[in-house]
PDB file of C-alpha atoms and ligand atoms in Angstrom:
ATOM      1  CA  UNK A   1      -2.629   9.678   0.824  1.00 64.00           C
ATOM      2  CA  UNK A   2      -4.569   8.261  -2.319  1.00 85.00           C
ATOM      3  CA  UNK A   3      -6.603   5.711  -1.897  1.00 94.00           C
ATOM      4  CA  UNK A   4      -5.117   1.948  -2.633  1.00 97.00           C
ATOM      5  CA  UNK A   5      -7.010  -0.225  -5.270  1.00 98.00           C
ATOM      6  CA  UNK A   6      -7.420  -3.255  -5.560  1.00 98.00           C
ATOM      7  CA  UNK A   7      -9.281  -5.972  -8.267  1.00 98.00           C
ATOM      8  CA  UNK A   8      -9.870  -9.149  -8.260  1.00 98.00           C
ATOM      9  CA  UNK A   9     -10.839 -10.400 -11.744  1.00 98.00           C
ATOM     10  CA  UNK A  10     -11.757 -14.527 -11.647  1.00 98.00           C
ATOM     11  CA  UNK A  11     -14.167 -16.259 -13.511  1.00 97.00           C
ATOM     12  CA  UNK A  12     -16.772 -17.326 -11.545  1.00 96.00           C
ATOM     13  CA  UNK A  13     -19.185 -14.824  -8.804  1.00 95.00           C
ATOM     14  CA  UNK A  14     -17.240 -17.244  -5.624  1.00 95.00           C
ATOM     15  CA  UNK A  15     -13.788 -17.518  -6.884  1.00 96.00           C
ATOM     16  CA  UNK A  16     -12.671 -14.596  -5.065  1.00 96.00           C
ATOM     17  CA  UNK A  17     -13.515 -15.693  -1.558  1.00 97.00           C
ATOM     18  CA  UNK A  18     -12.123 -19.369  -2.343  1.00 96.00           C
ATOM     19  CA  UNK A  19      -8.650 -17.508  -3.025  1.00 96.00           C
ATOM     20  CA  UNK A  20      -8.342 -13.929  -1.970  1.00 97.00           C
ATOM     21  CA  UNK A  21     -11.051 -13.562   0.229  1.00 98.00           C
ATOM     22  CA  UNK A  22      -8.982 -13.681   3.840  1.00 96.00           C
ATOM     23  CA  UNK A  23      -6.496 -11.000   2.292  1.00 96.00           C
ATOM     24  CA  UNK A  24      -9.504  -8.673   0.809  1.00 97.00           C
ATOM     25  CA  UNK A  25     -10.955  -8.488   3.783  1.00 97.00           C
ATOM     26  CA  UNK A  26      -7.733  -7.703   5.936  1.00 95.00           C
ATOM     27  CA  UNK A  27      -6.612  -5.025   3.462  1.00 96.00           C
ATOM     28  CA  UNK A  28     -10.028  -3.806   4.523  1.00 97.00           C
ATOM     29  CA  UNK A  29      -9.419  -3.889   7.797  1.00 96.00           C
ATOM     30  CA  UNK A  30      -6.145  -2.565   7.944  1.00 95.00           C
ATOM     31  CA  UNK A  31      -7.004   0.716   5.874  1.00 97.00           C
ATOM     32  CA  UNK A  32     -10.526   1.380   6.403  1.00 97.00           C
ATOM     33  CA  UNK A  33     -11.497   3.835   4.051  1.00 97.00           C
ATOM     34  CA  UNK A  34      -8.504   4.622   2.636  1.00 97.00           C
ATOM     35  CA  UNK A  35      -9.349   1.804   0.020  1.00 98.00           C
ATOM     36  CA  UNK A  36     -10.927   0.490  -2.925  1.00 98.00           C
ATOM     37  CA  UNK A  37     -11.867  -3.018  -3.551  1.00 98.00           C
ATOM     38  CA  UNK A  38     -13.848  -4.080  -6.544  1.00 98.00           C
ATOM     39  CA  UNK A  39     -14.683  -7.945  -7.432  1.00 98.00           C
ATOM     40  CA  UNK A  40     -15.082  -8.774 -11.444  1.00 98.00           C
ATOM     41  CA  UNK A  41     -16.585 -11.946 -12.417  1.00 98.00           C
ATOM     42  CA  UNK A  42     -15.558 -12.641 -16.093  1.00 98.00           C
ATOM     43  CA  UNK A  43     -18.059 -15.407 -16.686  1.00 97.00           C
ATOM     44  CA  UNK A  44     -22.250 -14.985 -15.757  1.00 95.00           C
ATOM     45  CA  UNK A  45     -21.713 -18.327 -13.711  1.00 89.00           C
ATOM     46  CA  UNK A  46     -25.163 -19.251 -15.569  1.00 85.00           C
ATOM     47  CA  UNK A  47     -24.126 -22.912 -16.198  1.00 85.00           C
ATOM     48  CA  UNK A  48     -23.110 -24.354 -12.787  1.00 82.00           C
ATOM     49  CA  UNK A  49     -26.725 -25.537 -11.404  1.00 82.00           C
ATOM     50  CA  UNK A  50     -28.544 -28.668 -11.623  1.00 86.00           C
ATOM     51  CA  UNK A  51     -32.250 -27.233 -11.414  1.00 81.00           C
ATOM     52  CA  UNK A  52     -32.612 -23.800 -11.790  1.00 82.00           C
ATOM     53  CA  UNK A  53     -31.942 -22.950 -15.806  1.00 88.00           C
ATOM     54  CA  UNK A  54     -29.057 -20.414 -16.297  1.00 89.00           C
ATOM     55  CA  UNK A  55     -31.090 -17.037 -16.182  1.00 89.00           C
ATOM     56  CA  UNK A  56     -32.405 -18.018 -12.871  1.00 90.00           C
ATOM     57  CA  UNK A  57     -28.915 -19.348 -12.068  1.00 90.00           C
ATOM     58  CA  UNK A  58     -27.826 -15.737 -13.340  1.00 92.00           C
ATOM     59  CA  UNK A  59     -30.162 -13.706 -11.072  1.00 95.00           C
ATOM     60  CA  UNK A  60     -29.181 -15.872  -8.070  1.00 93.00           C
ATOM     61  CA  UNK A  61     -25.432 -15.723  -8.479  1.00 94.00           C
ATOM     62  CA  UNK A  62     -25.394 -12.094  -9.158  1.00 96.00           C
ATOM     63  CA  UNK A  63     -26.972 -11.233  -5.572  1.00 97.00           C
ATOM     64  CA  UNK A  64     -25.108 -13.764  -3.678  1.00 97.00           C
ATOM     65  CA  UNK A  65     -21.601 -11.670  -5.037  1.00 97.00           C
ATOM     66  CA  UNK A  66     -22.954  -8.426  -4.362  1.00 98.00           C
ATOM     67  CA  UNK A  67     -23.949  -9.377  -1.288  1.00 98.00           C
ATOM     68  CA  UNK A  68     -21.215 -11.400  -0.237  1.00 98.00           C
ATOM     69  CA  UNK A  69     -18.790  -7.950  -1.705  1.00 98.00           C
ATOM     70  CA  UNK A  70     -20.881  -6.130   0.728  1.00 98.00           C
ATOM     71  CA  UNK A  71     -19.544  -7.333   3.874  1.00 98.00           C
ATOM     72  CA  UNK A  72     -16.144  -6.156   2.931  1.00 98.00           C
ATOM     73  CA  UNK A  73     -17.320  -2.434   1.300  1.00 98.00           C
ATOM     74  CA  UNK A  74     -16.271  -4.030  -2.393  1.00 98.00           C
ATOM     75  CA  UNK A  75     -18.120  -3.375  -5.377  1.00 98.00           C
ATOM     76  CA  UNK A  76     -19.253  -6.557  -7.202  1.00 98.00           C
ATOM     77  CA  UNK A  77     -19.741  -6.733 -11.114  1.00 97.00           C
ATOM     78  CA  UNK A  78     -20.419  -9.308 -13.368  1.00 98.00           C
ATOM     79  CA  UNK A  79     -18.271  -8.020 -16.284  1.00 98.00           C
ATOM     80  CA  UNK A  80     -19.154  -6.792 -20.063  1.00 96.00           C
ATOM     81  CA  UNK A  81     -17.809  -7.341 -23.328  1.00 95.00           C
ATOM     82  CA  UNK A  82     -16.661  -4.794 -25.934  1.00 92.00           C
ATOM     83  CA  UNK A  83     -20.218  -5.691 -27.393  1.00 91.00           C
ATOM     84  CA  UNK A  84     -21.569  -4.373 -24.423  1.00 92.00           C
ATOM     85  CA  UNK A  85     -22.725  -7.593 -23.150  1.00 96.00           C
ATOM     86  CA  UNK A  86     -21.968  -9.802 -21.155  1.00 96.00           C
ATOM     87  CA  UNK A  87     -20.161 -13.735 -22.172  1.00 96.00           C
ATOM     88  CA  UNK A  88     -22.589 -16.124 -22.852  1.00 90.00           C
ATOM     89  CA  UNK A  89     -21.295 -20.064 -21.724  1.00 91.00           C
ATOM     90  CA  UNK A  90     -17.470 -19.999 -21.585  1.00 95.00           C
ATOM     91  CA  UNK A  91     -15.044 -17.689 -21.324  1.00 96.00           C
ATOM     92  CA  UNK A  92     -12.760 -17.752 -24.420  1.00 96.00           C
ATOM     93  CA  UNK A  93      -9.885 -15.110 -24.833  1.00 93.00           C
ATOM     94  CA  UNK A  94     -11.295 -13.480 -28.152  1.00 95.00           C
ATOM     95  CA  UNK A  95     -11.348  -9.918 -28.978  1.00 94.00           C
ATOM     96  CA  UNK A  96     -14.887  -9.330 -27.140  1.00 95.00           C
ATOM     97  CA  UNK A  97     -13.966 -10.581 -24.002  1.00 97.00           C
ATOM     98  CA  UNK A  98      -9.920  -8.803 -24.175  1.00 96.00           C
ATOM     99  CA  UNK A  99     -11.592  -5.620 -25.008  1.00 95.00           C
ATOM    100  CA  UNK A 100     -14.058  -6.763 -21.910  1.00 96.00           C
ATOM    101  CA  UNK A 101     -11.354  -6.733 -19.129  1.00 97.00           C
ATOM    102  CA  UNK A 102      -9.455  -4.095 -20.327  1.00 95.00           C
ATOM    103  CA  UNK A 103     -12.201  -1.564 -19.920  1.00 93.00           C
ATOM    104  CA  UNK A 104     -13.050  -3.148 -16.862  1.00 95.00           C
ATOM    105  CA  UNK A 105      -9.359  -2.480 -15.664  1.00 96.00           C
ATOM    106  CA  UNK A 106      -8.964   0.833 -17.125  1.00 93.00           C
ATOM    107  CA  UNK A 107     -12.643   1.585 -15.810  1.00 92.00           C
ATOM    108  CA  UNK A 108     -11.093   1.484 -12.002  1.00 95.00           C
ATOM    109  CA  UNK A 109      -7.135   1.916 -12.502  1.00 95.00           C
ATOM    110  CA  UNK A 110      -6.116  -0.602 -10.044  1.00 97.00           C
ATOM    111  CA  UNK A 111      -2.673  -0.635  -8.123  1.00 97.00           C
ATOM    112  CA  UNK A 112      -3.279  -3.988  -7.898  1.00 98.00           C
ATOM    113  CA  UNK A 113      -5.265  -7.239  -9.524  1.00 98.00           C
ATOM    114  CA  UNK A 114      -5.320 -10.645  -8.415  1.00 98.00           C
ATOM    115  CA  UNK A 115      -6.533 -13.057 -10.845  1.00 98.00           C
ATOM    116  CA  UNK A 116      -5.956 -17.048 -11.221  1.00 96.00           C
ATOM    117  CA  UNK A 117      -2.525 -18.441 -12.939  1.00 94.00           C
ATOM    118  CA  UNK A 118      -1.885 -19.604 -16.279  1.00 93.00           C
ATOM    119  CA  UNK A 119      -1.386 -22.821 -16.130  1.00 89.00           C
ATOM    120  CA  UNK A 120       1.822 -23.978 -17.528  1.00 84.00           C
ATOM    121  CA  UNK A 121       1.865 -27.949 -16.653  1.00 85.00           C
ATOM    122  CA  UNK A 122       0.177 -29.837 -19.288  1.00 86.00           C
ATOM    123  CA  UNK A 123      -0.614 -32.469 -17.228  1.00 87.00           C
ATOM    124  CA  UNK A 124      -2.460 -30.161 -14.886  1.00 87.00           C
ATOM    125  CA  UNK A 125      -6.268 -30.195 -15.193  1.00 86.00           C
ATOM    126  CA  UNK A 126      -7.560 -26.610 -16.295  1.00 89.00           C
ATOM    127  CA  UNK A 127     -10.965 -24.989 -15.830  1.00 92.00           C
ATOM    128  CA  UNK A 128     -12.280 -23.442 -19.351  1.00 95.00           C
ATOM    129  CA  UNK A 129     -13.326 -20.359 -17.262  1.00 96.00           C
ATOM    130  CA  UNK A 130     -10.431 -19.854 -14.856  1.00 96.00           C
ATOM    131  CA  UNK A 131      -7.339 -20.444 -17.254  1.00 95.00           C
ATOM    132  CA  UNK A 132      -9.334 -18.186 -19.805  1.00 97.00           C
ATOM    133  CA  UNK A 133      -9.864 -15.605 -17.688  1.00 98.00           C
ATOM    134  CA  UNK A 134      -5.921 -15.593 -16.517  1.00 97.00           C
ATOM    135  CA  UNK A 135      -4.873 -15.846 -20.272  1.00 97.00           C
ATOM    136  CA  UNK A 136      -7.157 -12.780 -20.971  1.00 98.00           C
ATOM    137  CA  UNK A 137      -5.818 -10.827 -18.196  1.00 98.00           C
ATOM    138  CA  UNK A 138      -2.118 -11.692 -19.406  1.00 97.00           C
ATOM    139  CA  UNK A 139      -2.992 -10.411 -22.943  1.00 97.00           C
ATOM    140  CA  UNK A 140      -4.006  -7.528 -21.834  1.00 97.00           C
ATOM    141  CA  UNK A 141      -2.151  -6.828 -19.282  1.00 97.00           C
ATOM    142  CA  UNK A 142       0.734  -4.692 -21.136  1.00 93.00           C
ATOM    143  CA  UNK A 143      -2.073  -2.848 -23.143  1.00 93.00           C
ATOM    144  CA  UNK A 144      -3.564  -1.405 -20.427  1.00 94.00           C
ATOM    145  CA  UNK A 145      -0.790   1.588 -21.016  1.00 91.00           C
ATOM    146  CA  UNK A 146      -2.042   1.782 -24.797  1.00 89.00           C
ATOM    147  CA  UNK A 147      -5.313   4.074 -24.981  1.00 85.00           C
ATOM    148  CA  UNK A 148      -6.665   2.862 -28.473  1.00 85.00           C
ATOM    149  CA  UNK A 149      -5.902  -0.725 -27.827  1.00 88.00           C
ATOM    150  CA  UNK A 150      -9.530  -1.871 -27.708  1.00 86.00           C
ATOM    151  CA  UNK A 151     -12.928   0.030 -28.984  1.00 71.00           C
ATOM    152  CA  UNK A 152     -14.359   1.411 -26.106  1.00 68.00           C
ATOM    153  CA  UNK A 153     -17.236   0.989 -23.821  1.00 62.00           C
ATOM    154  CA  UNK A 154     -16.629   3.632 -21.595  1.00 59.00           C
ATOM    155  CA  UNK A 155     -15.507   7.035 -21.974  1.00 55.00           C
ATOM    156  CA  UNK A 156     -11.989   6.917 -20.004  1.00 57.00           C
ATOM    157  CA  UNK A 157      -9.760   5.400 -23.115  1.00 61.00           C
ATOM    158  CA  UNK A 158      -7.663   8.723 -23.433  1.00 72.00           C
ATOM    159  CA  UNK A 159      -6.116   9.013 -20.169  1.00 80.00           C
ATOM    160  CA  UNK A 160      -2.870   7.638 -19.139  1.00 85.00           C
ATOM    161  CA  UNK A 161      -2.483   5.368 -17.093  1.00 87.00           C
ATOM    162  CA  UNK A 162      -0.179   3.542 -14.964  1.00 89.00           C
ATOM    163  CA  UNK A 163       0.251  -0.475 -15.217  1.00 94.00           C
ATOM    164  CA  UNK A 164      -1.177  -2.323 -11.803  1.00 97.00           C
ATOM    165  CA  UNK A 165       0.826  -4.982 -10.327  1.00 96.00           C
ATOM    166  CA  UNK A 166      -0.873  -8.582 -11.085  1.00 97.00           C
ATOM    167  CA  UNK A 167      -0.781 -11.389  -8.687  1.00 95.00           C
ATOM    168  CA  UNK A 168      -1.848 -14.621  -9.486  1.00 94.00           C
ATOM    169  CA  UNK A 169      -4.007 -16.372  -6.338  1.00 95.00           C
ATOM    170  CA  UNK A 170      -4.056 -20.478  -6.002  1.00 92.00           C
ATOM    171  CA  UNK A 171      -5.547 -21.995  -8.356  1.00 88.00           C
ATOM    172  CA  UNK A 172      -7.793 -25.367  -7.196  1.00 80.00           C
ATOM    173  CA  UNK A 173      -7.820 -26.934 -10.560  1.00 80.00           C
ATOM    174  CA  UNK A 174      -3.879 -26.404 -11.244  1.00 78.00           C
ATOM    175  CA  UNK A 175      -1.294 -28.449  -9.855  1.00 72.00           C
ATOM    176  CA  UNK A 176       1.213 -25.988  -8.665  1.00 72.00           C
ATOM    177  CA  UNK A 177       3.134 -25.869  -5.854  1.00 73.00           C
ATOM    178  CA  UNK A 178       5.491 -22.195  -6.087  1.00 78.00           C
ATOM    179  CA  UNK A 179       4.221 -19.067  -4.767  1.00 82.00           C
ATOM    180  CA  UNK A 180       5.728 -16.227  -3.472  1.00 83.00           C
ATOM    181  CA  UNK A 181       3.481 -15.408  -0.410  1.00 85.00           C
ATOM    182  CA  UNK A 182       1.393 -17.331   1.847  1.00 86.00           C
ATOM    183  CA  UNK A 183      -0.596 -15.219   4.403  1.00 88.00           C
ATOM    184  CA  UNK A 184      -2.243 -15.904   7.505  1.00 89.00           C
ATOM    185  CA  UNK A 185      -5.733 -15.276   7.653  1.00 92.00           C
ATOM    186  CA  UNK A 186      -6.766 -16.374  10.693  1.00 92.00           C
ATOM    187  CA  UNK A 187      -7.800 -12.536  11.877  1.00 93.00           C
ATOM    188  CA  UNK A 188     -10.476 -12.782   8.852  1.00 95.00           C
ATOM    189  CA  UNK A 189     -11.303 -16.320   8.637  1.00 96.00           C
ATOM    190  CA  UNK A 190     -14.692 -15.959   9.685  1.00 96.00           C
ATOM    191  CA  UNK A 191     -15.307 -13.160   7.923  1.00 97.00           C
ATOM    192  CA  UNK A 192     -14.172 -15.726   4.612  1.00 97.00           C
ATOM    193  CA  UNK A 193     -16.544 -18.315   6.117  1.00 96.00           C
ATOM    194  CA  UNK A 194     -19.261 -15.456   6.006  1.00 96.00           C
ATOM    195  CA  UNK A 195     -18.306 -13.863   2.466  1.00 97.00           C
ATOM    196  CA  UNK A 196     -18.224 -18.137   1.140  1.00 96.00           C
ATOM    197  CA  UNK A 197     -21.858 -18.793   2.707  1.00 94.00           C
ATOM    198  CA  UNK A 198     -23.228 -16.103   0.741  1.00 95.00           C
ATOM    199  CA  UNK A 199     -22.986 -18.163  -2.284  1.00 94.00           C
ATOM    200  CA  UNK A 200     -25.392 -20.603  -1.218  1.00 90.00           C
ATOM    201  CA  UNK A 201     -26.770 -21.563  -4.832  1.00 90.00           C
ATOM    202  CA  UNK A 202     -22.793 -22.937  -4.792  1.00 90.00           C
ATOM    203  CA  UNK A 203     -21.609 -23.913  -1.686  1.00 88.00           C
ATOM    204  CA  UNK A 204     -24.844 -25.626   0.033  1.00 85.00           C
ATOM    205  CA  UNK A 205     -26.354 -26.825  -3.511  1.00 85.00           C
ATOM    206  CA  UNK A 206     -24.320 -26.853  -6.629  1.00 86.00           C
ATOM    207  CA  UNK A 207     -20.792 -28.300  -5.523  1.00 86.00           C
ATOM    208  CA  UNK A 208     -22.206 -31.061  -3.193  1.00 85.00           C
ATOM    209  CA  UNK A 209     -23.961 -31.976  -5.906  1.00 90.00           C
ATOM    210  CA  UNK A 210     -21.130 -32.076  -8.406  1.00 86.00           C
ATOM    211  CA  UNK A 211     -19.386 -34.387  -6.109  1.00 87.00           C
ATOM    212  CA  UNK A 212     -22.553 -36.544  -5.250  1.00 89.00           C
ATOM    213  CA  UNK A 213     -22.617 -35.529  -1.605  1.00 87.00           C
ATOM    214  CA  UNK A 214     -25.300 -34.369   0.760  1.00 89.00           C
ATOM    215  CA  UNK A 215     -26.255 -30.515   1.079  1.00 88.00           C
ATOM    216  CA  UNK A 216     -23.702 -29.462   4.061  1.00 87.00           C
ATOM    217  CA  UNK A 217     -25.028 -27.688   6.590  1.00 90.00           C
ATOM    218  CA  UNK A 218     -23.474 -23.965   8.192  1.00 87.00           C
ATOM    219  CA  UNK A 219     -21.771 -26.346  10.280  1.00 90.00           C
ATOM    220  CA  UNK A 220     -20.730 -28.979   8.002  1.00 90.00           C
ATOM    221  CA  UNK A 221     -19.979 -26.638   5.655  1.00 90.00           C
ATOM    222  CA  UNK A 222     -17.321 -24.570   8.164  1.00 89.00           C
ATOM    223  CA  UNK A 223     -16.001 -27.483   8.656  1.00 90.00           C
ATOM    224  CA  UNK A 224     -15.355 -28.888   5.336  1.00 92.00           C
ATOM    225  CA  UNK A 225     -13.823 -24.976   4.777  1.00 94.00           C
ATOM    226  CA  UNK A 226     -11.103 -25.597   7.265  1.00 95.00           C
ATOM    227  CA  UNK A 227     -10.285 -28.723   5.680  1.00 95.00           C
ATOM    228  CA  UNK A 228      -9.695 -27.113   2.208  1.00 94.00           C
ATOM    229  CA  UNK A 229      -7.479 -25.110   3.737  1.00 95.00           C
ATOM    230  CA  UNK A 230      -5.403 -28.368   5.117  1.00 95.00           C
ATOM    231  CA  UNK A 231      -5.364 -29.793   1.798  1.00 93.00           C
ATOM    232  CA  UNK A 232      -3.943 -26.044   0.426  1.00 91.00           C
ATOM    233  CA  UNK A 233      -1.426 -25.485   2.727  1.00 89.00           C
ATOM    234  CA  UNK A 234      -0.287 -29.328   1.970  1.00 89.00           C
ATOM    235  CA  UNK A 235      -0.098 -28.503  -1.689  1.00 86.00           C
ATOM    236  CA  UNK A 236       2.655 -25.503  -0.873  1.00 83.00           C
ATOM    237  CA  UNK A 237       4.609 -27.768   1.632  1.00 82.00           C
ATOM    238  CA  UNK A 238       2.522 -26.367   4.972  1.00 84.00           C
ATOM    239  CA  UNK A 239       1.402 -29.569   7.190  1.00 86.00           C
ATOM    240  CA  UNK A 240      -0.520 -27.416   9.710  1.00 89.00           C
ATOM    241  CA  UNK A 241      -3.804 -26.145  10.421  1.00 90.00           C
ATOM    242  CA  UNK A 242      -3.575 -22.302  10.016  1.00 91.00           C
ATOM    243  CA  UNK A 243      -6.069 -20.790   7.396  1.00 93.00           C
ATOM    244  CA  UNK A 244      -3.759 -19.156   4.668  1.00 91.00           C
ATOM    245  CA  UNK A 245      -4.117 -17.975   1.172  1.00 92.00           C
ATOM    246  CA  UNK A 246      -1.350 -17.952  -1.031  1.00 90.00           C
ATOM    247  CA  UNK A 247       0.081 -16.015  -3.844  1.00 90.00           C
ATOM    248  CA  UNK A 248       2.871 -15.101  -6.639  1.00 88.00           C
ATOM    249  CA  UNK A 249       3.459 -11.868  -8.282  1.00 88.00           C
ATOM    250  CA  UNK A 250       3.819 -12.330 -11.697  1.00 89.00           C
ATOM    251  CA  UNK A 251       5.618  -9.775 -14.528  1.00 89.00           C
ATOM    252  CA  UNK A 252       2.479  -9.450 -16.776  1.00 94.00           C
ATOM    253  CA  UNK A 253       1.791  -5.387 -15.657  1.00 94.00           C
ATOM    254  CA  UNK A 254       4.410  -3.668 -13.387  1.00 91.00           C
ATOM    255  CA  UNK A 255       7.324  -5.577 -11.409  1.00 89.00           C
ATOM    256  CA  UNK A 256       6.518  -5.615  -7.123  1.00 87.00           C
ATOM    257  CA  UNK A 257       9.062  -3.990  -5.485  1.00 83.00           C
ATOM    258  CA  UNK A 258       9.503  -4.100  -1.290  1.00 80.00           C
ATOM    259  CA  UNK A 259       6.651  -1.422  -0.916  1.00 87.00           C
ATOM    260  CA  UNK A 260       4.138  -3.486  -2.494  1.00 89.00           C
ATOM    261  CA  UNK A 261       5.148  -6.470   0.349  1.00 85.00           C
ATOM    262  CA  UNK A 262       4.478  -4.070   3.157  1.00 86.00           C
ATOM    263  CA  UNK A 263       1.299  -2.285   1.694  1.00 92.00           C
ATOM    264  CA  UNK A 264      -0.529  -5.376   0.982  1.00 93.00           C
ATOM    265  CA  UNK A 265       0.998  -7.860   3.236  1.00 87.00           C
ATOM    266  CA  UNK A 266       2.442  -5.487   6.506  1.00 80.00           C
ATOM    267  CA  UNK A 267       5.817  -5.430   7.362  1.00 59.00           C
ATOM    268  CA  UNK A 268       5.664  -7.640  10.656  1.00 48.00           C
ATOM    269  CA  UNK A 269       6.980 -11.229   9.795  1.00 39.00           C
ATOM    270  CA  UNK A 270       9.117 -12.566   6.828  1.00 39.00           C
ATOM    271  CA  UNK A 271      10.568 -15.457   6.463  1.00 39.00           C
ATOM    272  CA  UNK A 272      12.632 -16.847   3.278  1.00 35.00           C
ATOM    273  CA  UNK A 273      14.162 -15.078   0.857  1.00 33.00           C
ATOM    274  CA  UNK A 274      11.002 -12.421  -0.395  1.00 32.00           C
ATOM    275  CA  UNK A 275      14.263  -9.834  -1.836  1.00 35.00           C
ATOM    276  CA  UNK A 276      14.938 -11.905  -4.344  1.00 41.00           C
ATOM    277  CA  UNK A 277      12.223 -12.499  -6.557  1.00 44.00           C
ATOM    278  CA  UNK A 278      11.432  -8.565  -6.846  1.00 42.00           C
ATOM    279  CA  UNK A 279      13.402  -7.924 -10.702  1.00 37.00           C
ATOM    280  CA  UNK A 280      14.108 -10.949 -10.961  1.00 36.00           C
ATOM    281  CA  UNK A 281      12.357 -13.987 -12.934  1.00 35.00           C
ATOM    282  CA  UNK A 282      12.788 -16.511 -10.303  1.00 37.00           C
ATOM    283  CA  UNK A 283      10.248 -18.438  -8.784  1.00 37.00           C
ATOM    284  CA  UNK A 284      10.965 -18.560  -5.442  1.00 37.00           C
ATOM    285  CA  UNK A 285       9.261 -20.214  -2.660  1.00 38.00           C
ATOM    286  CA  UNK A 286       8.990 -17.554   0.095  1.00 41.00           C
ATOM    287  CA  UNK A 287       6.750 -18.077   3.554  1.00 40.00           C
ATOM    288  CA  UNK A 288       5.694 -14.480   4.653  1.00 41.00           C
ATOM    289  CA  UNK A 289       2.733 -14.560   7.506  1.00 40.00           C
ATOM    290  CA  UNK A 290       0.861 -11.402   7.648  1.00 36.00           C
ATOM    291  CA  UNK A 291       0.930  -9.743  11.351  1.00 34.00           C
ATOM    292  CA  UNK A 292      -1.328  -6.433  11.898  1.00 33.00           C
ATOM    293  CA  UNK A 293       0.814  -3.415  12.834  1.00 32.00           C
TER     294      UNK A 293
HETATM  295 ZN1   ZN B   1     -14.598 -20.972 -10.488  1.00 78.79          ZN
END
């Protein structure tokens, strides 16, 4: 069997354990070595820190991924541009940074990528750096097949290859409220909680003080975890306590089909109507909890 790959391409160095996290580290779990997980950050995350200055900010960020990657065998990279380097401040969908994420994709040929959504609602408040990053993936996305597309930085632009399947992973700054999958992740929550705590230039000093709060503490800071889950699960219609990420496939690469359910979500529980959306350009709301087989 070949291995199974999968990306996560987001904007920021903790945006991945805020929304695929749980799942990453099952997948892990469930196939051992038998896969490939590899985390891009789009932006350097340089900006987001009320005392250090962004290099320092830079340095920090970049070994709080890799380790944080670590505990789940992924690679971690802070991604490049055409140019070769990487974006300075935001991310904006120009040439640089298109050519940027398609090398990065073509670099690993995923099966699959999970990125954040484009945001449709205009009365939904965006992040510069998340709906960027999802609009850059999206105009890529059916270029991936197209070896000239973009200049290249790497030396794998000839070969063919196939398109990955894109899901899009909650967004915190969007206001939606479809998805096609919500999964338990209770078996890996605390490996989440241990993946999240690595970013502790974030998580214990940058967001509290974004929202004028006191440094949390490990315990505090599990706790206020949980909670974000709540407030998640309320978004998608779930009143309950169970850690759960959610997700919707969208048709930017290749369609999903039933065998993409059951390789990265196991075959054990579904409930809804998950048939339906596969072909089709409905967005359903279908509840699917993850068992291990
Ligand atoms: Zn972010």
């Amino acid at each position: 069997m070949s291995k199974i790959k999968a990306m996560s391409i987001m904007a920021h160095q903790d945006d991945f354990e805020f929304t695929a996290g749980g799942l990453f580290a099952m997948l892990r779990k469930r196939y051992g070595t038998d896969l490939e997980l590899k985390i891009i950050a789009t932006s350097r995350g340089a900006s987001g820190h009320h005392e250090m200055g962004p290099e320092e900010t830079f340095r920090r960020r970049e070994k709080e991924a890799q380790k944080s990657a670590s505990i789940i065998g992924a690679s971690y990279e802070c991604m490049k541009c055409l140019d070769g380097f990487h974006i300075r401040g935001q991310v904006m969908p120009d040439i640089n940074v298109l050519g940027g994420v398609w090398n990065a994709i073509r670099g690993f040929e995923p099966d699959y990528i999970f990125c954040p959504p484009v945001i449709s609602n205009p009365l939904a408040g965006i992040h510069v750096d998340h709906y960027n990053t999802a609009w850059a993936v999206r105009m890529v996305a059916y270029q991936l097949i197209v070896p000239n597309a973009y200049p290249t930085i790497n030396s794998n632009t000839r070969k063919r290859m196939g398109l990955p399947l894109i899901i899009n992973v909650d967004d915190p700054y969007a206001d939606e409220s479809s998805f096609h999958v919500a999964v338990d992740i209770s078996d890996t929550y605390d490996r989440k909680v241990e993946m999240s705590s690595c970013h502790v230039s974030q998580v214990f000093e940058w967001l509290p003080w974004t929202n004028n709060e006191k440094a949390p503490t490990a315990e505090s800071f599990a706790k206020s975890f949980l909670d974000r889950h709540r407030n998640v699960n309320k978004k998608y219609g779930m009143d309950d306590n169970i850690p759960r990420e959610f997700f919707t496939f969208t048709k930017w690469g290749r369609l999903a089909d039933e065998k993409d359910l059951e390789i990265l979500f196991g075959s054990e529980v579904i409930t809804g109507n998950a048939g339906k959306f596969i072909g089709t350009r409905q967005e359903l709301s279908v509840c699917k909890i993850w068992k291990e087989s």
